[in-house]
Coordinates of C-alpha atoms (C1' of nucleotides) in Angstrom, one line a residue:
Chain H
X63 CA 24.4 21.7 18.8
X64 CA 25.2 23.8 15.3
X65 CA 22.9 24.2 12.7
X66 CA 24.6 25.5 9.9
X67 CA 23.6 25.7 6.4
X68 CA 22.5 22.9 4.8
X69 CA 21.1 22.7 1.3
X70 CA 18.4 21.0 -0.3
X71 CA 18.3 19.2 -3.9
X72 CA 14.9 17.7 -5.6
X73 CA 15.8 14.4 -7.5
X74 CA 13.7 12.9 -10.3
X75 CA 13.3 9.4 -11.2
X76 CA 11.7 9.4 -14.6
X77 CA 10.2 6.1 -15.6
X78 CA 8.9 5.2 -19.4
X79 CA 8.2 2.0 -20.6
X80 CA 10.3 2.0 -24.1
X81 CA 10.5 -0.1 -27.3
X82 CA 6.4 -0.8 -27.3
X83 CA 6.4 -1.8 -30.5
X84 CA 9.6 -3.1 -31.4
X85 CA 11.5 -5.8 -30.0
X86 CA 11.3 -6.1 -26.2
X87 CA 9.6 -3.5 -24.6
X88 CA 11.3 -2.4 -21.0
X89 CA 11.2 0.2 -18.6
X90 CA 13.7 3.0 -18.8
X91 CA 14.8 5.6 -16.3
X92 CA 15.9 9.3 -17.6
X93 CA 19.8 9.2 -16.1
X94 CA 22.1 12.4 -17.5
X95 CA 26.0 11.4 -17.2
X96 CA 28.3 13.7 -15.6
X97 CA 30.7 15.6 -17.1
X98 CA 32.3 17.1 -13.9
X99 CA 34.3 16.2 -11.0
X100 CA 33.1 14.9 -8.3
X101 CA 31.5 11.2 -10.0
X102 CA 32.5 12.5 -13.6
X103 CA 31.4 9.8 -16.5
X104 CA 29.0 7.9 -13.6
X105 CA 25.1 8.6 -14.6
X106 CA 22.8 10.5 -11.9
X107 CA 19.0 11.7 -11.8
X108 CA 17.9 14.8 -13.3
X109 CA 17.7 17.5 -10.4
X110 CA 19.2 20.1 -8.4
X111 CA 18.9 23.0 -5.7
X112 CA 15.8 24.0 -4.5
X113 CA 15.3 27.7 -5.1
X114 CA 14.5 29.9 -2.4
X115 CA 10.9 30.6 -2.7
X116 CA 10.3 27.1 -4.6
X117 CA 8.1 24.5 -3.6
X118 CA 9.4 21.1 -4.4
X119 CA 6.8 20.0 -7.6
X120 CA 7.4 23.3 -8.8
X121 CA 11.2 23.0 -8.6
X122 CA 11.4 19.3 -9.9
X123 CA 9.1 20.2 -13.0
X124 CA 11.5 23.5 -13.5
X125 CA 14.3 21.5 -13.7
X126 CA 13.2 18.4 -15.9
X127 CA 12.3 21.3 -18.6
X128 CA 15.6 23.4 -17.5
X129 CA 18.6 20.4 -17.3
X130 CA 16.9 18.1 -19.9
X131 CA 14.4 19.5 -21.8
X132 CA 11.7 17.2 -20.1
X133 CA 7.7 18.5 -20.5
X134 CA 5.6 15.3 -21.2
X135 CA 5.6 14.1 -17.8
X136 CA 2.1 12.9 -17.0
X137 CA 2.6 11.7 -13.2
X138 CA 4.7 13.2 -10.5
X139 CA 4.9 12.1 -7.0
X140 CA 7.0 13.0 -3.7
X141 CA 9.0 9.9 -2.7
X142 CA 11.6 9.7 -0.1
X143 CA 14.3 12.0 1.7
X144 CA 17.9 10.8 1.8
X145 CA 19.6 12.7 4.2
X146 CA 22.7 10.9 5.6
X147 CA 25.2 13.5 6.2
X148 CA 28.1 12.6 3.9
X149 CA 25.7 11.2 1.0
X150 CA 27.6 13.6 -0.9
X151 CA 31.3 15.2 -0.8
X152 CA 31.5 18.8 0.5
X153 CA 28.8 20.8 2.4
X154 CA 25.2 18.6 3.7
X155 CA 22.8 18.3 0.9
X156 CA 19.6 16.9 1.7
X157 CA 17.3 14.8 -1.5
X158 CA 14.2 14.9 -1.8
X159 CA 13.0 12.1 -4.6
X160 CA 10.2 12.2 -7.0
X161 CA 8.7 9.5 -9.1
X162 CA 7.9 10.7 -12.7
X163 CA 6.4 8.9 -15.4
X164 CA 5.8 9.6 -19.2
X165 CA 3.8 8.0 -21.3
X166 CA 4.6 5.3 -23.6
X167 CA 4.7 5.9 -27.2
X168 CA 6.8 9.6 -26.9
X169 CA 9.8 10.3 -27.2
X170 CA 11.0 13.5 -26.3
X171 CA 13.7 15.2 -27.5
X172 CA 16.9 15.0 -25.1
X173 CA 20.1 16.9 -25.0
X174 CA 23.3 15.0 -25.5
X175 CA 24.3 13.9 -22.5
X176 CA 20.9 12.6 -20.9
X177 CA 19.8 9.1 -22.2
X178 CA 17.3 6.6 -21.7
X179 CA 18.6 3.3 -19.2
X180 CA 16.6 0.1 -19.2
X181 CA 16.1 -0.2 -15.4
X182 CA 17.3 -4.0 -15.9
X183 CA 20.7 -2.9 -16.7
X184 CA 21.7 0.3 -15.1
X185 CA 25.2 2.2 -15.5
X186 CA 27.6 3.0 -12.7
X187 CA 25.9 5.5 -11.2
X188 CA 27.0 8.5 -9.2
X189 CA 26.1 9.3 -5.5
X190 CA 23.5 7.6 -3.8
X191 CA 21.6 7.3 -7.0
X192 CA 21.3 4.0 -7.6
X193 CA 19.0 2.8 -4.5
X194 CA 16.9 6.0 -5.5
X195 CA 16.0 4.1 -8.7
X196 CA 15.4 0.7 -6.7
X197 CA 13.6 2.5 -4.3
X198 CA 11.2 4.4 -6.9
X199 CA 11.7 1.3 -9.2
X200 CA 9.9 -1.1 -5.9
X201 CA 7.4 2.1 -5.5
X202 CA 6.1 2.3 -8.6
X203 CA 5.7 -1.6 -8.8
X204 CA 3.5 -1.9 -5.8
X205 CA 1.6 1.5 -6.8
X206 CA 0.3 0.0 -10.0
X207 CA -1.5 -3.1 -8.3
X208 CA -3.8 -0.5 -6.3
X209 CA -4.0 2.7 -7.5
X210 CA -4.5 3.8 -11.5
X211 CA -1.2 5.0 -11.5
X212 CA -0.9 3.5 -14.9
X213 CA -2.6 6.2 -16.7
X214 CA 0.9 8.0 -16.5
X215 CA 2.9 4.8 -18.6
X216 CA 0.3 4.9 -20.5
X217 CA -0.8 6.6 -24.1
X218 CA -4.3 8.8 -24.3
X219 CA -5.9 5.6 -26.1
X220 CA -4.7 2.0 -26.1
X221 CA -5.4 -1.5 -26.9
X222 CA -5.3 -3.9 -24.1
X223 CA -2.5 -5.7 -25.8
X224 CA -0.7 -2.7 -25.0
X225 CA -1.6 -1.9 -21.9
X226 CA -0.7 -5.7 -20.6
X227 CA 2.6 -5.0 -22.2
X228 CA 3.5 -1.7 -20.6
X229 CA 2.4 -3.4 -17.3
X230 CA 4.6 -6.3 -17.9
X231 CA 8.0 -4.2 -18.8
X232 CA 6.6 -2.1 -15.8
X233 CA 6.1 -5.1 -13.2
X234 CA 9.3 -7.4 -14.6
X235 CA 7.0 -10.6 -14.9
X236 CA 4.0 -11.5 -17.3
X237 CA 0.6 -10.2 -16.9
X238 CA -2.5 -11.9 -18.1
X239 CA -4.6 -9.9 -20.4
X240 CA -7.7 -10.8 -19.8
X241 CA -7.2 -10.9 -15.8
X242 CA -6.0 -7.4 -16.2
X243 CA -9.3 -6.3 -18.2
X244 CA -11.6 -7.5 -15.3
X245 CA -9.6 -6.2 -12.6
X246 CA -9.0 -3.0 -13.7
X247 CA -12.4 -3.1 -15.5
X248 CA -13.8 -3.8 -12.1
X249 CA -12.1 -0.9 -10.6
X250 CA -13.5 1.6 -12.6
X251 CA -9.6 2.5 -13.3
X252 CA -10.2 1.6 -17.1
X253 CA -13.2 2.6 -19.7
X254 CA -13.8 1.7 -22.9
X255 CA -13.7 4.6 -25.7
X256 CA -16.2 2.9 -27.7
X257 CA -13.7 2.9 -31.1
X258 CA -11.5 0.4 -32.2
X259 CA -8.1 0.0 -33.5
X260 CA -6.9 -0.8 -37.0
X261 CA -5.7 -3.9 -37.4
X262 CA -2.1 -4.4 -38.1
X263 CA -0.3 -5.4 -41.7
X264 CA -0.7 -9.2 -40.6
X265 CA -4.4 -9.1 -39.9
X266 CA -6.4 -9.9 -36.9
X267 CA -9.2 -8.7 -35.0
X268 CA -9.7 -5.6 -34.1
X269 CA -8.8 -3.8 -31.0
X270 CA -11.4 -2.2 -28.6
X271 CA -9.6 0.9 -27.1
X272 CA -9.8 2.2 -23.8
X273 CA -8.0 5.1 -22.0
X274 CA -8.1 5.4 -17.8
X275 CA -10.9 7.2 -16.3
X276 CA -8.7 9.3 -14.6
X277 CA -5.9 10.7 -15.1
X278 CA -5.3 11.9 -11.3
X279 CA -3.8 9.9 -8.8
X280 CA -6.5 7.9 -6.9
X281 CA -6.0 4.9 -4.7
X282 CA -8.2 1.7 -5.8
X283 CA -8.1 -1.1 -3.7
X284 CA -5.8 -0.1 -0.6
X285 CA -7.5 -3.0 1.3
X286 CA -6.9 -6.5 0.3
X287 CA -8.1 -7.5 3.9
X288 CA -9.8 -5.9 6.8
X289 CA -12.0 -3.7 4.7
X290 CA -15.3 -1.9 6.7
X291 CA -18.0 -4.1 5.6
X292 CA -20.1 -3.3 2.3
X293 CA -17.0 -0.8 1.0
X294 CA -15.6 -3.7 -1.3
X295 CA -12.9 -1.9 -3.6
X296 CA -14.4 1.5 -4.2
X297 CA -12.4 4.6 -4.5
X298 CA -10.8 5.9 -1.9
X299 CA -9.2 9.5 -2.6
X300 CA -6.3 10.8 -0.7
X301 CA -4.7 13.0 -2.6
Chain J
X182 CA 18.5 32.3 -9.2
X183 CA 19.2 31.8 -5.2
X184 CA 20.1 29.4 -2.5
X185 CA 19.9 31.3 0.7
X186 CA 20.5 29.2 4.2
X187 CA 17.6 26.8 4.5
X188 CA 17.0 25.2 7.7
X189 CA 15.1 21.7 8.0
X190 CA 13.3 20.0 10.9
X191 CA 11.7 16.7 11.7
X192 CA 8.7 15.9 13.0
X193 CA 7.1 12.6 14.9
X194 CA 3.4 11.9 14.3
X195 CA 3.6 9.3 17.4
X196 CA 0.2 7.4 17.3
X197 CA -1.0 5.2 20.3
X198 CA -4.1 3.0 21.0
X199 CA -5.2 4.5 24.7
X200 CA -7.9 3.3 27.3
X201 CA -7.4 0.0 25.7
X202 CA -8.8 -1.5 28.9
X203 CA -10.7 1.2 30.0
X204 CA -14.0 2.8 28.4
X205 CA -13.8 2.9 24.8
X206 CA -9.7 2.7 23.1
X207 CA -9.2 5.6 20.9
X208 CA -6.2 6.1 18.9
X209 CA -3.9 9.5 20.0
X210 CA -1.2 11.4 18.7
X211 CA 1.2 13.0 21.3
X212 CA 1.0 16.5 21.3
X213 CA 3.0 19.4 22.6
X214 CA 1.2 23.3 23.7
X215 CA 3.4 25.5 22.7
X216 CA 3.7 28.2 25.2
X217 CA 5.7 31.3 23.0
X218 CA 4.6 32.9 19.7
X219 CA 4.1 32.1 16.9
X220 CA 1.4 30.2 17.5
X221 CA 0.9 30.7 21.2
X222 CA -1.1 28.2 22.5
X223 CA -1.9 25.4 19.6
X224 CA -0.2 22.4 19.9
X225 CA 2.4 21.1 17.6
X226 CA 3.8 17.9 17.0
X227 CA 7.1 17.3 18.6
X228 CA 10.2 17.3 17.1
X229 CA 13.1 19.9 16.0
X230 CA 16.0 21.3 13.8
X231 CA 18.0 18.8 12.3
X232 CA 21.6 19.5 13.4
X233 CA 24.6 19.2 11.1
X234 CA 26.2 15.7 11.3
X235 CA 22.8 14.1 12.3
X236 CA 20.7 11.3 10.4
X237 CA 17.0 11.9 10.3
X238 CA 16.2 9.2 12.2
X239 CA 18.6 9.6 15.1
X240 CA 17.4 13.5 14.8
X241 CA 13.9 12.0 15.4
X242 CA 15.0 9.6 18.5
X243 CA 16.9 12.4 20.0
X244 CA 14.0 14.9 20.1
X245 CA 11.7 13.1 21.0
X246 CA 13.4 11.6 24.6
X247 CA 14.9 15.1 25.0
X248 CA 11.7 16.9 24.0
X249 CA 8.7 14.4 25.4
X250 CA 10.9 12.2 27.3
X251 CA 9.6 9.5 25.1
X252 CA 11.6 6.4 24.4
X253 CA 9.1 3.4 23.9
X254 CA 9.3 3.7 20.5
X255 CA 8.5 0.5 18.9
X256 CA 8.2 2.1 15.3
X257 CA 9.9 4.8 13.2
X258 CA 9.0 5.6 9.8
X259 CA 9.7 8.4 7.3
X260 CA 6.3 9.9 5.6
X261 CA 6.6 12.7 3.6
X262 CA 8.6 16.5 3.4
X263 CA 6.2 19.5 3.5
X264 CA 8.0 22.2 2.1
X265 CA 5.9 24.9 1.3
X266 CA 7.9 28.3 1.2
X267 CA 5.9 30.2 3.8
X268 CA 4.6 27.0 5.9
X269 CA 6.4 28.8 8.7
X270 CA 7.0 32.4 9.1
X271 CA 10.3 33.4 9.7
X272 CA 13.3 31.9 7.6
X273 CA 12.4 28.8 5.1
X274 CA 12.0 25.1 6.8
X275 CA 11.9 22.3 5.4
X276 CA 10.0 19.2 7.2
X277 CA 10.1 15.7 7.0
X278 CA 7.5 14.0 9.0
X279 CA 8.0 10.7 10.4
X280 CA 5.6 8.0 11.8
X281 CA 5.9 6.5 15.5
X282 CA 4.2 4.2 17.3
X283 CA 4.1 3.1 21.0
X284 CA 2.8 0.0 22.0
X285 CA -0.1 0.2 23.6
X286 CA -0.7 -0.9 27.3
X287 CA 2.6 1.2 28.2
X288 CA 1.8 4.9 30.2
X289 CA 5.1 6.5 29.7
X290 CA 5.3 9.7 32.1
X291 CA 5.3 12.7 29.8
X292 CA 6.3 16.4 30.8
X293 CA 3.5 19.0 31.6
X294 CA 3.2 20.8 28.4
X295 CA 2.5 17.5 26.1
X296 CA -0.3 15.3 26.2
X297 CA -2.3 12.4 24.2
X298 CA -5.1 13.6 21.8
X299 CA -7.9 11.4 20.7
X300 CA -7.4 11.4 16.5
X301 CA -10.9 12.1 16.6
X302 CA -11.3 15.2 18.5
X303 CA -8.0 17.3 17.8
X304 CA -7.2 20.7 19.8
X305 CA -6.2 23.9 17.3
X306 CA -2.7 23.0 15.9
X307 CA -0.1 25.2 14.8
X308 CA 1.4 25.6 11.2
X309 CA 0.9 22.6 9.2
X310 CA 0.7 20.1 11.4
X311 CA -3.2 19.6 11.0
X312 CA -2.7 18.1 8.0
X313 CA 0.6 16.0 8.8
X314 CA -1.1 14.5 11.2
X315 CA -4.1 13.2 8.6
X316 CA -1.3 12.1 6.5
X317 CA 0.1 9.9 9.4
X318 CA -3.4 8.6 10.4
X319 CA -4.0 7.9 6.8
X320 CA -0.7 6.0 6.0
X321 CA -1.4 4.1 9.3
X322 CA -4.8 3.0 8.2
X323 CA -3.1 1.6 4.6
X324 CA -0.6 -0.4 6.2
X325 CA -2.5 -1.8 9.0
X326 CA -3.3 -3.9 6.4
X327 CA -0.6 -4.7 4.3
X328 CA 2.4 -4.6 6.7
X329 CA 2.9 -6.2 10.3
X330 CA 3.2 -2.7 11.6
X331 CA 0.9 -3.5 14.4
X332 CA 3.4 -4.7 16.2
X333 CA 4.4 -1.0 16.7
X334 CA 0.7 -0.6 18.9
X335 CA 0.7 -3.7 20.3
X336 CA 2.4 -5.4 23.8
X337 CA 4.7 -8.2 23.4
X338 CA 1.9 -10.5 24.2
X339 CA -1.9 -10.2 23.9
X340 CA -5.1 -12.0 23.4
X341 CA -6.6 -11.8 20.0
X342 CA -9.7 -9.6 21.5
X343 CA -6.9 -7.2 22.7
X344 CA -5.7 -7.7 19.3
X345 CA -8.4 -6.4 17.7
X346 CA -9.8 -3.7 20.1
X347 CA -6.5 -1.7 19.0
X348 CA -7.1 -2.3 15.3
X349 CA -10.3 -1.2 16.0
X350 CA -9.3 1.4 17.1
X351 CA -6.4 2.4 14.6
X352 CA -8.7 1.8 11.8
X353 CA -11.5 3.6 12.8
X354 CA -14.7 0.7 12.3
X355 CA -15.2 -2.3 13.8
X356 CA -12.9 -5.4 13.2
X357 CA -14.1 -9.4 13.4
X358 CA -12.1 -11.2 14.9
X359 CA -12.3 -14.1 13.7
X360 CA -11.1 -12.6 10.1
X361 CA -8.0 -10.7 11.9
X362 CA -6.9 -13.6 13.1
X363 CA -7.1 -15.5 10.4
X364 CA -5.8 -13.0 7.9
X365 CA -2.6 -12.5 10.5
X366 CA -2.4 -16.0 10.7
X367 CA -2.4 -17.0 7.4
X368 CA 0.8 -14.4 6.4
X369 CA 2.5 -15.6 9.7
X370 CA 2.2 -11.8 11.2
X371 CA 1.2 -13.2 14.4
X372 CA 2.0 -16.5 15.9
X373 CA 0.8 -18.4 19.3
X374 CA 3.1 -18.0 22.3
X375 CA 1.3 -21.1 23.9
X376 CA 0.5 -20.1 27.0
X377 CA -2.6 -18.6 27.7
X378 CA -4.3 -15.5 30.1
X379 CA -5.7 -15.2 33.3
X380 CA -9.7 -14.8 32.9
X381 CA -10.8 -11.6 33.8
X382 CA -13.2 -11.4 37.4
X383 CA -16.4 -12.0 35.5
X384 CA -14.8 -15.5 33.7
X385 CA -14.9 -16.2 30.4
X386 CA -12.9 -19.2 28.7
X387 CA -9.0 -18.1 28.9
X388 CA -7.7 -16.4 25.7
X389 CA -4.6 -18.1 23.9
X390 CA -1.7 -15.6 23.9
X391 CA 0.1 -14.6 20.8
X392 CA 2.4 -12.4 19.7
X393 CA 3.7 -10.9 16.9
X394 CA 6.0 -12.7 14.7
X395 CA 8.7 -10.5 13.7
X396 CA 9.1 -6.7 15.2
X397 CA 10.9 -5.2 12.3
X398 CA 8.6 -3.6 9.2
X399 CA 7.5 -6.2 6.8
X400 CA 5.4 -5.6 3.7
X401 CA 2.9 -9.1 3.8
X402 CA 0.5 -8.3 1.1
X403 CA 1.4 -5.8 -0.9
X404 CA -0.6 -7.4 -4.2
X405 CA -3.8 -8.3 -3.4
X406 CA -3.9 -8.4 -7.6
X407 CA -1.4 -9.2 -10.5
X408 CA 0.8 -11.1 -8.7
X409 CA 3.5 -13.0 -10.5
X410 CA 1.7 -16.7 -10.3
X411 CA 2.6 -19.1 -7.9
X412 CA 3.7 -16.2 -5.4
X413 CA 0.8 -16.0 -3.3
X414 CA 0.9 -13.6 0.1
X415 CA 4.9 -14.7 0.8
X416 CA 6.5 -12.2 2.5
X417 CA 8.2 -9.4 0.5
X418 CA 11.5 -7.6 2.6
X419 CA 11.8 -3.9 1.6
X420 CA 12.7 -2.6 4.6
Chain U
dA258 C1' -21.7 -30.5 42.3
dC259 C1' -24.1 -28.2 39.0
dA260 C1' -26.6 -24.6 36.6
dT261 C1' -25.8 -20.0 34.7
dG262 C1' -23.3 -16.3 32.5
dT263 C1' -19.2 -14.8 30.0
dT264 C1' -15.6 -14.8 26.8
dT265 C1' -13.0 -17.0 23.5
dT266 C1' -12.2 -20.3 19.9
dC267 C1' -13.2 -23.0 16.0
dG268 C1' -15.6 -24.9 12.1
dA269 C1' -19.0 -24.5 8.4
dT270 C1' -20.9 -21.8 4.9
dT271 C1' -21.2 -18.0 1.9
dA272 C1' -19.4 -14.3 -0.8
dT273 C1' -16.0 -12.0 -3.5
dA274 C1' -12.0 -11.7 -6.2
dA275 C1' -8.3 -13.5 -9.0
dG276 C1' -6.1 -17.0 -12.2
dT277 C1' -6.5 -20.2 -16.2
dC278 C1' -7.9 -21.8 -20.4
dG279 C1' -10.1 -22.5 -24.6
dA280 C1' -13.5 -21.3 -28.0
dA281 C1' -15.5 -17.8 -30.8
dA282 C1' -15.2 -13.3 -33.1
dA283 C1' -13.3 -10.2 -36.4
dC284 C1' -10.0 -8.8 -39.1
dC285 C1' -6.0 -9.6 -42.7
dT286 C1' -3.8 -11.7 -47.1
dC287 C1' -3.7 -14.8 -50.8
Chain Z
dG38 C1' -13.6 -18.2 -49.3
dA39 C1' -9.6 -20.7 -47.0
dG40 C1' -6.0 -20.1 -43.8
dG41 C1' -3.5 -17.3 -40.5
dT42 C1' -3.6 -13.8 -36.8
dT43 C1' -5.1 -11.2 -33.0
dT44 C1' -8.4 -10.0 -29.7
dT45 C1' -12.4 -10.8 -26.9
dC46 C1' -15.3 -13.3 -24.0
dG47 C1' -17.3 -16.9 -21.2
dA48 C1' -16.7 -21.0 -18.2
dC49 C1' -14.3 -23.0 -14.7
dT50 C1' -11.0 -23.4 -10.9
dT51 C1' -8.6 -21.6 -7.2
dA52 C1' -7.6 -18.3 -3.5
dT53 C1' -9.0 -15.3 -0.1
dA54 C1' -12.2 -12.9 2.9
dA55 C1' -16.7 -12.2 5.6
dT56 C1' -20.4 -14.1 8.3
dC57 C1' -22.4 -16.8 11.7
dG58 C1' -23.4 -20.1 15.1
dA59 C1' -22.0 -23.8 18.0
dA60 C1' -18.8 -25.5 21.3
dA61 C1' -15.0 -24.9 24.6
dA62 C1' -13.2 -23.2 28.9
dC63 C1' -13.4 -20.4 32.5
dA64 C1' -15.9 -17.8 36.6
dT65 C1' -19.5 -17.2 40.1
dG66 C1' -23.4 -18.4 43.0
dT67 C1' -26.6 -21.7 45.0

DNA sequence: ACATGTTTTCGATTATAAGTCGAAAACCTC
DNA sequence: GAGGTTTTCGACTTATAATCGAAAACATGT
């Protein structure tokens, strides 16, 4: 059995819901298109080789700042490793993904050839890319029904109204406003800031703001069923 | 920057339900003494180097019925990559841990050096594998109730009081039965085989067998809030 | 055969959480 | 102040889980 070198690569798929305002607001991944051989013109996630004395979050933040110019993420989290053997031409590179999110209302600055995809209709992409996205994509929608991972899609302050929208571009199907107030309300994931929002040019009442409690990771409701009696939906923290 | 020769490993957090029968069931991990420096002594968790043209989950398989002699496998699953520079001394490795599960009535013969410990009362463990192992333990405990991975723990056919003294056991407080068969029912994790078993010596109405639906990973409940409407607990494939 | 003890199963009830809907509140402009 | 707009809140319905106790189905011993 040989063991020779293999290398390692850090992958980031960066989520943000976009067009809040505007038209249709959808969630976007951060894809940069290549302009080299092997895959050149298909799209692939910001990353690359793991430096020697790295650790992966460090590596994965160096090179969303480094390859495209990347600082407001708000969330990042280990995913998966892809690690078949010929996942790439040439000498064994093993992935490790992370999920990144930034929240809604910036928009950083990006170099020329990185650009914003709506995760609904995705470019050719290169490698084994594209089921890193679904994978992440299918992550992030389960993660957002029991942990507050939301704070990361979502802006310092916001009107629910907002927040029901970023969940809907995030989740791909309507969400109820006022179910998502009590739930998350209920959760503790969710405050109230006490001030309100100005109404817009066309009128209408008011909006109460909130922002998230947290803005760390924490898991809120891992147990739908089979919960230790008297622990109903508390906090659990395992980060 | 640079990309010296990093190596990478696996590693099998194999969990089992033990003395099911017997005194009280406790869940184990399968452990392994390791008998050279570094580390003389602890016990690690089994597994290897990955070798060139492998996968990591036939990497996984291999070690573990060349290392343990362990084959009953019902349940493979990758967790996470601990990749801390200096988590070994020596050279850099890279690990990806992996879940495992043996079902739990079966004894297979294991080789002098590895063993079964009770989650609850761990020996000294080398490295990091402490806290690999509370990662496995804890993503155990989450999907216990969200997946049909307890057909990883559990024989082919079994009586619900079986049933529940091994999620019991897995979980860590006591479970009703009367809910865990009703929750199981309800998603269609577990269905009746129709027969029934032999009463033990002291009598006791026979149990109803049943067994578990499907044995491949299933995800049965992974909203227990803001699901789309009209989509209620169906069963979502991401396997 | 029948009473007694044991284990499992099942139904009834309660508790908790989520989904739906519509009315009221609070702002705008004209 | 009338009409339009947006948000908020309460009331109701539905879905799911937890609890509990009675009944079923076996064994053993007399």
């Amino acid at each position: 059995m040989s063991h020779g070198s293999t290398q390692h690569e850090v992958l980031a798929v960066v989520f943000q819901v976009r067009d809040l305002d505007a038209g249709k607001p959808a969630l976007n991944v951060l894809l940069w298109q290549r302009a080299m051989s092997p895959e050149r013109g298909k799209w692939s996630l910001p990353g690359g080789r793991l430096a020697d004395d790295e650790d992966l979050t460090t590596s994965v933040r160096r090179q969303l700042a480094e390859k495209v110019d990347l600082r407001e993420v708000a969330h990042l989290e280990q995913l998966a490793v892809f690690a078949e053997p010929s996942r790439v031409p040439g000498s064994r590179v093993i992935a490790t993904t992370f999920l990144g999110l930034v929240p809604s209302p910036a928009t950083p600055a990006l170099p020329a050839d990185t650009r914003w995809h709506p995760v609904g209709d995705l470019p050719p992409m290169a490698f084994d890319h594209r089921p890193m996205v679904d994978d992440a994509h299918a992550r992030l929608v389960a993660k957002l029904s029991y942990t507050n991972i939301g704070f990361g899609l979502a802006p310092g302050e916001f009107a629910l109204s907002q927040l029901r929208d970023i969940y809907s571009a995030a989740l791909g199907y309507p969400v109820d406003a006022t179910n998502l107030q009590r739930v998350l309300a209920r959760r503790g994931v969710i405050s109230p800031t006490g001030t309100t929002a100005h109404p817009g040019p066309t009128g209408g009442r008011p909006a109460k703001l909130y922002r998230f409690t947290e803005s760390r990771y924490r898991v809120t409701d891992e147990f739908a069923a089979l919960r230790p009696p008297g622990t109903s939906s508390g906090f659990l923290d395992l980060s």
